[in-house]
XYZ file of C-alpha atoms in Angstrom:
410
model
C 17.008 37.468 -8.228
C 15.249 37.105 -11.592
C 14.662 34.157 -13.899
C 17.417 35.580 -16.138
C 20.008 34.551 -13.540
C 19.034 30.875 -13.339
C 20.632 29.694 -16.580
C 17.406 29.162 -18.504
C 17.245 29.463 -22.294
C 15.693 32.428 -24.078
C 12.780 30.243 -25.228
C 11.933 29.333 -21.631
C 12.426 32.894 -20.370
C 10.020 34.073 -23.073
C 7.431 31.483 -21.941
C 7.879 32.503 -18.284
C 7.415 36.158 -19.219
C 4.277 35.316 -21.195
C 2.845 33.738 -18.030
C 3.482 37.043 -16.234
C 6.205 35.866 -13.848
C 9.255 38.032 -13.183
C 10.917 36.636 -10.070
C 11.388 32.958 -9.159
C 9.909 31.628 -5.936
C 12.331 30.288 -3.274
C 11.858 26.671 -4.369
C 12.440 27.614 -8.015
C 15.491 29.658 -7.081
C 16.989 26.688 -5.231
C 16.047 23.746 -7.453
C 16.400 25.024 -11.030
C 20.215 25.489 -10.975
C 20.707 22.120 -9.245
C 18.553 20.257 -11.766
C 20.311 21.971 -14.670
C 23.610 20.693 -13.219
C 22.230 17.162 -13.504
C 22.007 16.505 -9.771
C 19.415 14.323 -8.067
C 17.214 16.508 -5.861
C 15.111 15.721 -2.785
C 12.931 18.787 -2.250
C 10.459 19.662 0.484
C 7.972 22.280 -0.675
C 4.432 23.068 0.395
C 1.738 23.255 -2.219
C 1.375 26.709 -3.754
C 5.116 27.497 -3.646
C 5.707 27.148 -7.394
C 7.337 23.718 -7.233
C 5.794 22.541 -10.525
C 7.718 25.165 -12.489
C 10.677 24.362 -10.239
C 11.115 21.035 -11.998
C 9.268 21.670 -15.290
C 11.521 24.511 -16.491
C 14.887 22.777 -16.031
C 13.466 19.474 -17.288
C 12.379 21.179 -20.520
C 15.757 22.828 -20.922
C 17.685 19.574 -20.464
C 15.517 17.725 -22.980
C 15.553 20.528 -25.554
C 19.354 20.746 -25.438
C 19.866 16.984 -25.518
C 20.036 14.744 -28.548
C 16.659 14.357 -30.244
C 15.889 10.672 -30.692
C 13.901 9.261 -33.597
C 10.262 8.307 -32.914
C 10.396 10.404 -29.705
C 10.520 7.766 -26.933
C 9.567 8.876 -23.419
C 12.670 10.673 -22.089
C 11.145 12.219 -18.953
C 8.480 10.752 -16.678
C 6.544 12.778 -14.096
C 4.560 10.605 -11.671
C 1.713 12.194 -9.699
C -0.761 10.738 -7.168
C -3.999 12.071 -8.695
C -5.624 12.796 -12.034
C -6.100 16.464 -11.178
C -2.438 16.973 -10.354
C -1.390 15.105 -13.498
C -3.574 17.414 -15.592
C -2.153 20.470 -13.829
C 1.470 19.415 -14.414
C 0.701 18.640 -18.067
C -0.754 22.137 -18.541
C 2.385 23.605 -16.991
C 4.588 21.608 -19.362
C 2.532 22.795 -22.340
C 2.664 26.440 -21.232
C 6.429 26.492 -20.721
C 7.307 24.484 -23.846
C 5.348 26.728 -26.204
C 8.555 27.928 -27.927
C 10.319 24.540 -27.868
C 10.159 21.438 -30.065
C 8.980 19.239 -27.208
C 5.993 16.910 -27.162
C 4.173 15.985 -23.963
C 1.251 13.764 -23.016
C -0.729 12.971 -19.884
C -2.236 9.611 -18.956
C -4.494 8.717 -16.035
C -7.339 6.375 -15.245
C -11.064 7.033 -15.255
C -11.178 7.950 -18.944
C -10.928 6.095 -22.256
C -7.343 5.042 -22.908
C -7.514 5.267 -26.710
C -6.670 9.003 -27.037
C -3.789 8.494 -24.613
C -2.470 5.532 -26.608
C -2.700 7.563 -29.829
C -0.633 10.360 -28.272
C 2.018 7.856 -27.170
C 2.209 6.342 -30.661
C 2.782 9.800 -32.146
C 5.864 10.192 -29.968
C 6.216 11.794 -26.534
C 9.264 13.433 -24.926
C 7.625 14.093 -21.535
C 4.992 11.821 -20.046
C 2.924 12.901 -17.030
C 1.125 9.958 -15.460
C -0.581 8.397 -12.482
C 0.937 5.039 -11.479
C -2.098 2.816 -12.143
C -2.771 3.820 -15.760
C 0.967 3.886 -16.515
C 1.451 0.280 -15.412
C -1.759 -0.744 -17.162
C -0.561 0.612 -20.527
C 2.906 -0.805 -19.991
C 1.447 -4.247 -19.282
C -0.458 -3.940 -22.561
C 2.906 -3.179 -24.235
C 1.570 0.202 -25.342
C 4.460 2.221 -23.903
C 8.117 1.783 -23.001
C 10.187 3.477 -20.301
C 13.501 2.100 -21.589
C 14.772 5.533 -22.690
C 13.781 7.609 -19.642
C 16.518 10.079 -18.690
C 14.708 11.990 -15.916
C 12.192 10.751 -13.336
C 10.111 13.150 -11.239
C 8.005 11.998 -8.292
C 5.633 14.862 -7.498
C 3.874 14.968 -4.115
C 5.580 11.716 -3.197
C 4.212 11.842 0.360
C 0.657 11.643 -0.972
C 1.604 8.760 -3.256
C 2.798 6.821 -0.230
C -0.371 7.755 1.696
C -2.441 6.375 -1.180
C -0.594 3.067 -1.215
C 1.425 3.531 -4.412
C 4.777 2.395 -2.990
C 4.677 -1.003 -4.716
C 3.663 0.591 -8.032
C 6.445 3.167 -7.753
C 9.021 0.432 -7.215
C 7.690 -1.485 -10.230
C 7.887 1.622 -12.414
C 11.427 2.424 -11.278
C 12.407 -1.117 -12.270
C 11.211 -0.461 -15.834
C 13.646 2.429 -16.396
C 17.400 2.631 -17.032
C 19.436 2.754 -13.817
C 21.416 5.721 -15.139
C 19.016 8.658 -14.991
C 18.382 11.872 -13.063
C 15.865 11.631 -10.206
C 13.809 14.410 -8.632
C 11.558 13.835 -5.629
C 9.180 16.522 -4.367
C 7.268 16.148 -1.106
C 5.470 18.423 1.339
C 7.421 16.818 4.186
C 10.664 14.945 4.801
C 9.011 12.125 6.698
C 10.859 8.944 7.629
C 9.008 7.098 4.849
C 9.983 9.708 2.254
C 13.634 9.526 3.274
C 13.531 5.726 3.013
C 11.990 5.978 -0.463
C 14.630 8.508 -1.518
C 17.463 6.258 -0.326
C 16.142 3.521 -2.575
C 16.632 5.284 -5.905
C 18.182 8.779 -5.552
C 21.950 9.029 -6.104
C 23.721 11.411 -3.705
C 20.731 13.785 -3.704
C 20.910 17.433 -2.752
C 18.262 18.187 -0.110
C 16.310 21.403 -0.585
C 13.726 22.968 1.732
C 11.736 25.942 0.512
C 9.920 26.347 3.828
C 10.438 24.810 7.266
C 9.076 21.281 7.462
C 5.330 21.022 8.084
C 4.782 24.783 8.317
C 1.918 26.635 6.695
C 1.995 29.657 4.432
C 2.430 32.804 6.523
C -0.272 34.748 4.718
C -3.032 32.271 5.608
C -5.313 33.430 8.426
C -6.227 30.311 10.395
C -9.251 30.174 12.661
C -11.159 27.536 14.607
C -14.878 28.001 15.265
C -16.269 25.642 17.890
C -19.785 24.482 17.023
C -22.061 21.484 17.508
C -21.895 18.994 14.647
C -25.603 19.376 13.915
C -25.290 23.165 13.593
C -22.493 23.084 11.024
C -24.713 23.164 7.897
C -26.697 26.201 9.044
C -23.574 28.017 10.213
C -21.614 27.568 7.003
C -24.615 28.592 4.886
C -24.955 31.777 6.957
C -21.236 32.520 6.732
C -21.229 32.166 2.945
C -24.384 34.225 2.412
C -23.753 37.049 4.879
C -20.044 37.217 4.072
C -20.863 37.147 0.349
C -18.166 34.515 -0.197
C -17.921 33.845 -3.916
C -15.287 31.089 -4.045
C -15.009 28.527 -1.250
C -13.196 25.194 -1.216
C -14.685 23.002 1.497
C -13.372 19.710 2.864
C -15.225 16.707 4.255
C -13.783 13.423 5.465
C -15.977 11.143 3.333
C -17.407 10.951 -0.181
C -20.931 10.590 1.218
C -20.380 13.644 3.401
C -19.229 15.667 0.385
C -22.349 14.753 -1.595
C -24.678 15.440 1.327
C -23.155 18.845 2.104
C -23.159 19.931 -1.539
C -26.847 19.029 -1.822
C -27.667 21.090 1.301
C -25.822 24.087 -0.100
C -27.673 23.875 -3.421
C -31.041 23.616 -1.615
C -30.174 26.783 0.314
C -29.516 28.669 -2.931
C -25.703 28.388 -2.969
C -24.332 26.854 -6.171
C -22.090 23.900 -5.344
C -20.556 20.689 -6.643
C -18.744 17.777 -4.994
C -15.589 16.037 -6.193
C -14.327 12.711 -4.873
C -13.067 9.345 -6.016
C -16.500 7.982 -6.938
C -17.123 10.808 -9.411
C -16.210 10.205 -13.047
C -13.216 12.068 -14.398
C -15.532 14.056 -16.652
C -17.670 15.161 -13.701
C -14.583 16.109 -11.667
C -13.078 18.094 -14.544
C -16.370 19.944 -15.155
C -16.844 20.736 -11.457
C -13.339 22.172 -11.184
C -13.740 24.201 -14.391
C -17.085 25.600 -13.199
C -15.532 26.501 -9.849
C -12.588 28.295 -11.447
C -14.785 30.332 -13.780
C -17.214 31.219 -10.969
C -20.217 29.262 -12.221
C -20.368 27.560 -8.841
C -19.425 29.200 -5.544
C -18.544 26.166 -3.434
C -16.498 23.103 -4.304
C -16.851 20.347 -1.693
C -13.973 17.875 -1.816
C -12.363 14.935 -0.086
C -8.619 15.050 0.552
C -7.590 12.729 -2.265
C -9.752 14.451 -4.882
C -8.448 17.892 -3.943
C -4.771 16.965 -3.991
C -2.952 19.061 -6.557
C -5.833 21.395 -7.385
C -4.417 24.629 -8.772
C -6.902 27.422 -8.059
C -5.298 30.878 -8.277
C -6.122 33.452 -5.578
C -8.538 31.186 -3.703
C -9.741 33.319 -0.760
C -11.504 30.738 1.456
C -10.786 27.177 2.532
C -13.198 25.620 5.026
C -12.545 22.462 6.984
C -16.165 21.398 7.415
C -14.679 18.346 9.104
C -11.092 18.172 10.296
C -8.875 15.450 8.837
C -7.754 12.534 10.990
C -4.138 13.075 9.905
C -2.583 16.431 10.925
C -0.446 16.632 7.751
C -3.621 16.630 5.659
C -4.629 19.885 7.364
C -1.448 21.478 6.010
C -2.236 20.259 2.489
C -5.834 21.450 2.726
C -5.179 25.001 3.857
C -2.320 25.292 1.372
C -4.994 25.632 -1.310
C -5.304 29.285 -0.244
C -2.597 31.888 0.369
C -0.855 30.836 -2.832
C 1.801 32.770 -4.718
C 1.991 35.488 -2.091
C -1.749 36.139 -1.897
C -3.596 36.226 1.409
C -6.296 33.737 2.307
C -8.444 32.425 5.139
C -8.666 28.868 6.433
C -11.676 28.292 8.687
C -12.239 25.059 10.609
C -15.655 24.151 12.025
C -14.828 21.986 15.017
C -17.262 19.908 17.047
C -16.418 18.568 20.501
C -15.360 15.159 19.174
C -12.838 16.811 16.828
C -10.895 18.700 19.505
C -8.300 15.928 19.633
C -7.598 16.578 15.943
C -7.003 20.258 16.742
C -4.445 19.255 19.351
C -2.652 17.055 16.825
C -2.546 19.884 14.283
C -1.260 22.372 16.841
C 1.471 19.961 17.885
C 2.537 19.450 14.268
C 2.580 23.188 13.522
C 3.930 24.182 16.944
C 1.213 26.807 16.863
C -1.899 27.596 18.912
C -4.827 28.032 16.520
C -7.115 30.995 17.338
C -10.472 29.674 18.516
C -13.848 31.328 18.991
C -17.561 30.703 19.454
C -20.096 32.625 17.343
C -23.252 34.094 18.834
C -26.262 31.913 18.150
C -24.026 28.885 17.577
C -22.723 28.228 21.071
C -21.821 24.518 21.349
C -23.799 22.500 23.875
C -22.766 18.961 22.941
C -20.827 16.975 25.520
C -18.152 14.550 24.345
C -19.612 11.607 26.242
C -23.041 12.199 24.695
C -21.580 12.466 21.196
C -19.716 9.196 21.637
C -22.907 7.449 22.771
C -24.854 8.815 19.799
C -22.158 8.311 17.163
C -23.817 5.318 15.566
C -27.347 6.637 15.995
C -28.426 7.892 12.551
C -31.622 9.357 13.972
C -29.748 11.972 15.990
C -31.000 15.447 14.975
C -29.040 18.651 14.597
C -29.167 22.279 13.707
C -30.876 25.160 15.377
C -33.755 25.402 12.909
C -32.725 28.889 11.940
C -33.083 30.472 15.400
C -30.558 32.919 16.788
C -28.529 33.258 13.617
C -27.999 37.024 13.417
C -24.897 39.005 14.220
C -22.649 35.951 14.393
C -19.716 37.835 12.893
C -19.800 40.702 15.329
C -19.624 39.113 18.765
C -17.163 36.243 19.050
C -16.695 34.717 22.465
C -13.579 32.976 23.744
């Protein structure tokens, strides 16, 4: 199957070819014809499967073939949970509409609203937005959704996780009832199905991959290690493995800052991104990471949602997430578009219950090993007693750190 068989216009096929794509991914193959037929779609697709183009291409075609309205009111709205994902979708819209007379804009919080308002006043066919800034500008009477023909909820599961359900319902109430609706989610959870029932009309359900499964090409590995030895271990792994591009996850903003500082002090260029960082700092950190100026990007789950980093070879769970589904989203940052990748999880004794939750979700036993020089000695009961003791030390002070790659132990 090629893009030529999906019913796309020559202008869109030319833009796809310019991007270097020849064959559609499974999600694109399934969703594009359905969207072009005008159907509502409820799609389950893991990150990295090409879902953005799966709705962007047909959306552009429908708008370009429809009646052009004067003053260009917003005719398509794409809602995303995070600024980074909004920016990514906007770039995709721009890339694929290069040969079309379509105008797009992106709005999100954390930056001055004036340039966004100016873009809206100049006329916008497609608006990509986060819920908060969208409602803010609407309340200021700076935009109208009265002419929206197509609504896209991207990564709807994350929007629910972040507490946007009330905002989503408000936004839906601002649009015409007659419109096409597209909902994309990593999972078909009970909450997602309830949301879909509320505004999708006889939707076609599409699954690009089995629910809650991970990309086959990702090598997953658990390394058991004491919590206090994690910094030294990950620094050794990066240096001796000569890892040049690593996305690392922590559970907290403070943890992300602290780890990034330790990496920099050890001579490994790094930056942290999380909700307390300004949008400018987050954008710069991501740009530096993509171009190779920094080797390690340390992120929290929310900040990393929607990051598009081609051919990312390493994802490290410095700390496992409390929610098993977040593990799937994290490791989906690697192994994208058919490329291979490695997802490594550093697991202390108090995180073993999280491993069990992940394995149950995936119906998969994660390979686990201990590295020489980093054998865990912590006992769960001792860790629980010391959890609130900030004076608890850690690390092995650099002793016994050689040959850790060569002699794993079960």
